[in-house]
PDB file of C-alpha atoms in Angstrom:
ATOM      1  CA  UNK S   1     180.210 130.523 262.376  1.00 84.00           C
ATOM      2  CA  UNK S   2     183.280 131.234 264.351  1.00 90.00           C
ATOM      3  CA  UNK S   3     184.340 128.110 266.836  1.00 94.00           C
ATOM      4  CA  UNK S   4     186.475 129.196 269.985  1.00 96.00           C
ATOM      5  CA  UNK S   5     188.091 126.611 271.859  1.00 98.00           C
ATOM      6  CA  UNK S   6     188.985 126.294 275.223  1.00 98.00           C
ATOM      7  CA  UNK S   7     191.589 124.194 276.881  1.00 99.00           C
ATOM      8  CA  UNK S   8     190.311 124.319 280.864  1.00 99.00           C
ATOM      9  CA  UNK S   9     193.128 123.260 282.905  1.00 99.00           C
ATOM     10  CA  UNK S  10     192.013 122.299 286.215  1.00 98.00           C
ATOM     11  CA  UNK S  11     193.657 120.583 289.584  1.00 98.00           C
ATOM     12  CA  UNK S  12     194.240 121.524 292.476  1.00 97.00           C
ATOM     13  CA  UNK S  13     197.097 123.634 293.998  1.00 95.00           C
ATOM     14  CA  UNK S  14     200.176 122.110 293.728  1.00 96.00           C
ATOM     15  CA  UNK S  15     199.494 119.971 290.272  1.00 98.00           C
ATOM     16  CA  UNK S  16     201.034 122.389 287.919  1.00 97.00           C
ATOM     17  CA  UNK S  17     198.226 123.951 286.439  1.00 97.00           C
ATOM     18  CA  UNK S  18     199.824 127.443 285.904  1.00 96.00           C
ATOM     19  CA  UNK S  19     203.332 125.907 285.093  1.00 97.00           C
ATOM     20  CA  UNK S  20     201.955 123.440 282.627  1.00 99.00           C
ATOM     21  CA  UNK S  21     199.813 126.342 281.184  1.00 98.00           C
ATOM     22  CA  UNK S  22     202.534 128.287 280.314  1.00 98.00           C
ATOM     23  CA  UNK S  23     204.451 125.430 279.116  1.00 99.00           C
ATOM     24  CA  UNK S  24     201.602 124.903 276.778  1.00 98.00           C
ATOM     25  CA  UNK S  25     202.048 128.596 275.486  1.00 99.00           C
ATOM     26  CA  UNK S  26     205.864 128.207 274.967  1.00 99.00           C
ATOM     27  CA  UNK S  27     205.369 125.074 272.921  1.00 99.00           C
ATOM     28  CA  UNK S  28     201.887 126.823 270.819  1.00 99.00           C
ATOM     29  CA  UNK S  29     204.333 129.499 270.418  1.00 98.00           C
ATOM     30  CA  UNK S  30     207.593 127.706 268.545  1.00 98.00           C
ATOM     31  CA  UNK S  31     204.508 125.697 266.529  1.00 98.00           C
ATOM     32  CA  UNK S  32     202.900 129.180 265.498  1.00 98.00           C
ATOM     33  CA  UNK S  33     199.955 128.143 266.607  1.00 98.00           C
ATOM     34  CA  UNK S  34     198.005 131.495 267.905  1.00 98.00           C
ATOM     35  CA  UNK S  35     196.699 131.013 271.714  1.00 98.00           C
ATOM     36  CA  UNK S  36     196.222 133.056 274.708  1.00 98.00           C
ATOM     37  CA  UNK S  37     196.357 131.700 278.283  1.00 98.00           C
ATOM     38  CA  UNK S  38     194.303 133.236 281.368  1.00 98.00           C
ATOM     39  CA  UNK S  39     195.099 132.204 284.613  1.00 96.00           C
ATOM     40  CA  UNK S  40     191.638 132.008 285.860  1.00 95.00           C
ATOM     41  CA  UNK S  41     192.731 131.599 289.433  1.00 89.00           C
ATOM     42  CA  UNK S  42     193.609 135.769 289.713  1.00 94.00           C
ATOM     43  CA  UNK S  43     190.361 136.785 288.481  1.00 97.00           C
ATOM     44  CA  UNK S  44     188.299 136.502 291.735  1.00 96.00           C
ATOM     45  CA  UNK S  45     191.405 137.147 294.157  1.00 94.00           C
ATOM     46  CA  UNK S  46     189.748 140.288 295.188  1.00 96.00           C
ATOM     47  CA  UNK S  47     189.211 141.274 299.630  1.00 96.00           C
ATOM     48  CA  UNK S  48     186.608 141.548 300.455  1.00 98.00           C
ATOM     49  CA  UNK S  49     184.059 139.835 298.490  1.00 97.00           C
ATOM     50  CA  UNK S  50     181.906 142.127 296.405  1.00 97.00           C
ATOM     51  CA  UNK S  51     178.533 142.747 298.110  1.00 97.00           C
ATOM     52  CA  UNK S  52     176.076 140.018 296.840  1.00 97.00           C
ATOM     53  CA  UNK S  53     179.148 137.631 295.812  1.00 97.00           C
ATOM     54  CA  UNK S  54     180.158 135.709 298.381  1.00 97.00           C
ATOM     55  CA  UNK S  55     181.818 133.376 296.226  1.00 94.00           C
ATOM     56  CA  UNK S  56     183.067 135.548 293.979  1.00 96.00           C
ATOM     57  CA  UNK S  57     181.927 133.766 291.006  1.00 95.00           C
ATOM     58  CA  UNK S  58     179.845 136.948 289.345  1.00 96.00           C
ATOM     59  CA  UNK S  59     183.519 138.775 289.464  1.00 97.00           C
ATOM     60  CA  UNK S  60     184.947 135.925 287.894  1.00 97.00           C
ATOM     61  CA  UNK S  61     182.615 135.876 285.192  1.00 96.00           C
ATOM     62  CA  UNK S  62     183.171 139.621 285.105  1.00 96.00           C
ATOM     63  CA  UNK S  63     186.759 139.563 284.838  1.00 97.00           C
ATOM     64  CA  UNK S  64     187.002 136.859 282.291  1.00 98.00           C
ATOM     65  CA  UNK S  65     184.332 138.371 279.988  1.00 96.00           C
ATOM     66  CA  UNK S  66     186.372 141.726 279.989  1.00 96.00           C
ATOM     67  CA  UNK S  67     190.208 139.740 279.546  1.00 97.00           C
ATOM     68  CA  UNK S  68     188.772 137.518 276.330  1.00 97.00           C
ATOM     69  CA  UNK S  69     186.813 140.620 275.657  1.00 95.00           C
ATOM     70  CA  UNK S  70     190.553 142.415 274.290  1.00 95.00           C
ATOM     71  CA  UNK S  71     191.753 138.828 272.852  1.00 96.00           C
ATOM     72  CA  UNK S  72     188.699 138.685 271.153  1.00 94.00           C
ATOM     73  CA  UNK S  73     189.186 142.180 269.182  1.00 92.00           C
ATOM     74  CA  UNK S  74     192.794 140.970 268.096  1.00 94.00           C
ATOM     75  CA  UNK S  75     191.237 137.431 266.356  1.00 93.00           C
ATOM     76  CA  UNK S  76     192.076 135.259 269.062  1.00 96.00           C
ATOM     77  CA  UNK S  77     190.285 131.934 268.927  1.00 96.00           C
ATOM     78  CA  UNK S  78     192.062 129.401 271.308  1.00 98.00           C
ATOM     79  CA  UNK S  79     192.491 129.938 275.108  1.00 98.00           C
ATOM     80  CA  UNK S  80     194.164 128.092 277.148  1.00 99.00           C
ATOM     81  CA  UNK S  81     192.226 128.948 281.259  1.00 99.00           C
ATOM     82  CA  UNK S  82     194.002 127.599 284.105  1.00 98.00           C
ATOM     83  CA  UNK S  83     192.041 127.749 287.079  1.00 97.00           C
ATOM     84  CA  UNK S  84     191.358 125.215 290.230  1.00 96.00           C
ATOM     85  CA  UNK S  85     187.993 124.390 289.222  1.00 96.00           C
ATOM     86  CA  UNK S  86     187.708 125.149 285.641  1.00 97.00           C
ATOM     87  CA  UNK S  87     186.009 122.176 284.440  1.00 98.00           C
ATOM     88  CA  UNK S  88     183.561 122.347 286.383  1.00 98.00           C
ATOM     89  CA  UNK S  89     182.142 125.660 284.930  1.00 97.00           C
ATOM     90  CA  UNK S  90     181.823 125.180 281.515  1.00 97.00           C
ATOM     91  CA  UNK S  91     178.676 127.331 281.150  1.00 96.00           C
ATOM     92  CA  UNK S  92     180.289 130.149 282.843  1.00 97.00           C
ATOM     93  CA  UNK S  93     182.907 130.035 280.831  1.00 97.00           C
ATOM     94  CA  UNK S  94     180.847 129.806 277.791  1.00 96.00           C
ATOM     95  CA  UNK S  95     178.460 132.654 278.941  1.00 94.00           C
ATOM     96  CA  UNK S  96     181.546 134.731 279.185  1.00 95.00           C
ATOM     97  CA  UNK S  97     183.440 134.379 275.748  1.00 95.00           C
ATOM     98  CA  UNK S  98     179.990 134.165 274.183  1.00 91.00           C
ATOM     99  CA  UNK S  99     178.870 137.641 275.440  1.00 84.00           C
ATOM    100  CA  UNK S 100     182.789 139.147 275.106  1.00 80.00           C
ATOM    101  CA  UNK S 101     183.502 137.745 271.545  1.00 73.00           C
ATOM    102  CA  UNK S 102     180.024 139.068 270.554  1.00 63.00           C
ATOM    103  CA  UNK S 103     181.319 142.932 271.298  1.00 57.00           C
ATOM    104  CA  UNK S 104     184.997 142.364 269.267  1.00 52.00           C
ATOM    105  CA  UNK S 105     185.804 141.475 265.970  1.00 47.00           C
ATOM    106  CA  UNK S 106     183.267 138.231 266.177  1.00 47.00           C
ATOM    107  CA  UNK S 107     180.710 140.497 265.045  1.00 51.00           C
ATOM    108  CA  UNK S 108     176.758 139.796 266.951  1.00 54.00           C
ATOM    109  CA  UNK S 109     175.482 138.702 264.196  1.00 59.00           C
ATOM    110  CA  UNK S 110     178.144 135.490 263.685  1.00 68.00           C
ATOM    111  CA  UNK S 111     177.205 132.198 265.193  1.00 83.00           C
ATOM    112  CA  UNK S 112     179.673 131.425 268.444  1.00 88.00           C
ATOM    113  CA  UNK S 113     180.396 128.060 268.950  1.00 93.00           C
ATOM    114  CA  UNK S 114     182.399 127.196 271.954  1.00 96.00           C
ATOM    115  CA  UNK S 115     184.410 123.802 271.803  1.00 97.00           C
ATOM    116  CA  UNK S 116     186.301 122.797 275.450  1.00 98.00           C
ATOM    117  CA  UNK S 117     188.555 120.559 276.256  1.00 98.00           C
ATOM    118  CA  UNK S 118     189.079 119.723 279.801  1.00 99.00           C
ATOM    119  CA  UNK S 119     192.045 118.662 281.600  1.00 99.00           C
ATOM    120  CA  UNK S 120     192.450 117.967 285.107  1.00 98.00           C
ATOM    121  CA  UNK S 121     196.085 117.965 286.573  1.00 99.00           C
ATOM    122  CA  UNK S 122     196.837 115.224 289.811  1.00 98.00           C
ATOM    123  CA  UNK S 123     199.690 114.628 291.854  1.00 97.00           C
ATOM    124  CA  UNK S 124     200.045 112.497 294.963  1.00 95.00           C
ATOM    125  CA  UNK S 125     199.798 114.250 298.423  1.00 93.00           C
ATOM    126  CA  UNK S 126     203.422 114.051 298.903  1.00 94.00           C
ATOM    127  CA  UNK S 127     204.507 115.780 295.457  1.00 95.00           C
ATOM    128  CA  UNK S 128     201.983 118.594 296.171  1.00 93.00           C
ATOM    129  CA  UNK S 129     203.026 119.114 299.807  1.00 90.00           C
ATOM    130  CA  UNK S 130     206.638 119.470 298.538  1.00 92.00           C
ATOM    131  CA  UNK S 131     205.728 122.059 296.091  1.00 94.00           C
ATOM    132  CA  UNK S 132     203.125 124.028 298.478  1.00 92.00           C
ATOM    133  CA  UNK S 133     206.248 124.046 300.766  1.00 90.00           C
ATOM    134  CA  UNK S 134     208.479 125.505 298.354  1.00 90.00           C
ATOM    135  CA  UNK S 135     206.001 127.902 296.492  1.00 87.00           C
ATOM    136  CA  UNK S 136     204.426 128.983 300.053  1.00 83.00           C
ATOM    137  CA  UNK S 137     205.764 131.497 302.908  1.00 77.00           C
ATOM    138  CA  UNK S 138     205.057 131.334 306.624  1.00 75.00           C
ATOM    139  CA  UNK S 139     202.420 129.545 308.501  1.00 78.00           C
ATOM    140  CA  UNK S 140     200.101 129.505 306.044  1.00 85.00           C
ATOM    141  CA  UNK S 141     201.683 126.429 304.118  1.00 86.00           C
ATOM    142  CA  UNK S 142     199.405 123.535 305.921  1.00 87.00           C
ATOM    143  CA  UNK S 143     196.557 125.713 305.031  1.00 89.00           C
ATOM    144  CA  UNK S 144     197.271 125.248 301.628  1.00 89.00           C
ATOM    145  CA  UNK S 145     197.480 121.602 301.332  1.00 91.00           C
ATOM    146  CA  UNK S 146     194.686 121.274 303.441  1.00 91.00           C
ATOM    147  CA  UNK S 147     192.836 123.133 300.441  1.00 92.00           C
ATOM    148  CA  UNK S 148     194.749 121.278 297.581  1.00 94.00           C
ATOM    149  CA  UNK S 149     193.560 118.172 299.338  1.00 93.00           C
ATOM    150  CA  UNK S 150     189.977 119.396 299.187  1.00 95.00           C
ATOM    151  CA  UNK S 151     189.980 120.833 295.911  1.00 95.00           C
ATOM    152  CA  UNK S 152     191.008 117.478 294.477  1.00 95.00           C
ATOM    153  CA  UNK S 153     188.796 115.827 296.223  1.00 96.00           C
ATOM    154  CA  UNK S 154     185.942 117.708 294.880  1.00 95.00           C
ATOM    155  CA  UNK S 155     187.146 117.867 291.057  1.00 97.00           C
ATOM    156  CA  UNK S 156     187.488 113.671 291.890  1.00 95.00           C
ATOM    157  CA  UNK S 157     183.712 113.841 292.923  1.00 96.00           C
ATOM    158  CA  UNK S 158     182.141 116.352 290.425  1.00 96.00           C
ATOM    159  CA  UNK S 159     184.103 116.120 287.601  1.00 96.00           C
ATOM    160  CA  UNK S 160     182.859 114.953 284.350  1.00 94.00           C
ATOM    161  CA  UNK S 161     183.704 111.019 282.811  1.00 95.00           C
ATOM    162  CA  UNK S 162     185.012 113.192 280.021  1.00 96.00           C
ATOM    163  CA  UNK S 163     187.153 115.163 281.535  1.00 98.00           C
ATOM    164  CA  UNK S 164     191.235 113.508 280.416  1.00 98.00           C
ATOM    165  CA  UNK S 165     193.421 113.155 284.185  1.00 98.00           C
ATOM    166  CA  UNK S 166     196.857 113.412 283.748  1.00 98.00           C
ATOM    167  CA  UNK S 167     199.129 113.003 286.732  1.00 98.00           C
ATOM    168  CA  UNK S 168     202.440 115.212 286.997  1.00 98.00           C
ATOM    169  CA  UNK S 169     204.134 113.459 289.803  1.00 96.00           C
ATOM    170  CA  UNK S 170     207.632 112.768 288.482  1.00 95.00           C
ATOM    171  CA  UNK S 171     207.667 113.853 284.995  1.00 98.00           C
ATOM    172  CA  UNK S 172     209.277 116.506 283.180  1.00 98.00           C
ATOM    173  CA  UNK S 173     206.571 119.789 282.935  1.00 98.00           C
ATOM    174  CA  UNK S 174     207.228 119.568 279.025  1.00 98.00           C
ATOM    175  CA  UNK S 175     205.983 116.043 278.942  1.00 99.00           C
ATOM    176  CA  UNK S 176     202.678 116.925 280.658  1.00 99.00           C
ATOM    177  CA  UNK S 177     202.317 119.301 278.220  1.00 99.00           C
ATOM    178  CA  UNK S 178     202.637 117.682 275.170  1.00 99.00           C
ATOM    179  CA  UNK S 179     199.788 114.382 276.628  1.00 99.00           C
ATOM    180  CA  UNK S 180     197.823 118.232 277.369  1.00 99.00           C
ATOM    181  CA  UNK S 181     198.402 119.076 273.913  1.00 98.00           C
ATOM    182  CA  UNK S 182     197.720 115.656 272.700  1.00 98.00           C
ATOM    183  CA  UNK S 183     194.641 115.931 274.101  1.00 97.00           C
ATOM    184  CA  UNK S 184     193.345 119.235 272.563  1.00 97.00           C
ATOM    185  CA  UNK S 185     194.505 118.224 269.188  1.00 95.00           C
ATOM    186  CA  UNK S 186     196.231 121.192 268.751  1.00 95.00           C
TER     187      UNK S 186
END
């Protein structure tokens, strides 16, 4: 049998998913520990929707079947996934490495078992307003943290009792990463 975990990083925007994520890397990295990370929020950024996929979520799958698909064939076994709502699609993201890993060097005929950890990032309105602000150009900035305010609302609302909440506001990115770390037992 050949276990893949997943660390799903969730929050909204402006929590520090993707800066978190890749402090997770850096820090896997100096421990030799082998990872990859996949910023899940890219892999439905696509205009306009494809035809039948309003939401974009078949692309998604898609996309993130065919990325683990090439970790997969190199051994990989640990992913770190940063997206906005990862933890709430666990059996997406399970259909996807299941079906990928089967085609690479997992061979079809091994036993995938798929282990996730699930991490949602928070930060107070005012901490993610002044990062929108600074990571965000024109107009479009209030549009943003009217989203970030929605998105956290829903992850509040659907999110599993199991899933660990860590707040960033105020602390040092490394230090978030480490509790993340802490959490995944890695």
């Amino acid at each position: 049998m050949t276990t893949i975990q997943i660390l799903l990083l969730g929050g909204a925007s402006g929590t520090g998913k993707t800066t978190v994520g890749w402090e997770l890397s850096a820090i896997l990295e100096q421990r030799c520990v082998a990872h990859c990370v996949i910023d899940g929020d890219t892999l439905g950024h696509i205009f306009p929707a494809p035809p039948g996929d309003p939401s974009r979520s078949r692309i998604v799958e898609r996309n993130l079947a065919s990325v683990w698909s090439g970790f997969a064939e190199v051994g990989q076994t640990r992913l770190i996934y940063t997206n906005t709502v990862s933890v709430l699609e666990e059996e997406m993201i399970r259909r996807a490495v299941r079906a990928s890993s089967a085609g690479g060097v997992v061979s079809s005929e091994v036993e995938i078992e798929v282990e996730f950890t699930s991490v949602v990032l928070v930060a107070g309105a005012r901490t993610v307003a002044q990062r929108l602000a600074r990571r965000e150009t024109g107009d479009r900035v209030d549009l943003h943290i009217d989203r970030s305010l929605r998105a956290a609302m829903l992850l509040q609302q659907r999110a599993s009792e199991s899933v660990v909440v860590i707040s960033t506001d105020g602390r040092a990115v490394e230090d978030v990463a480490l509790e993340v770390l802490d959490a995944t037992g890695w």
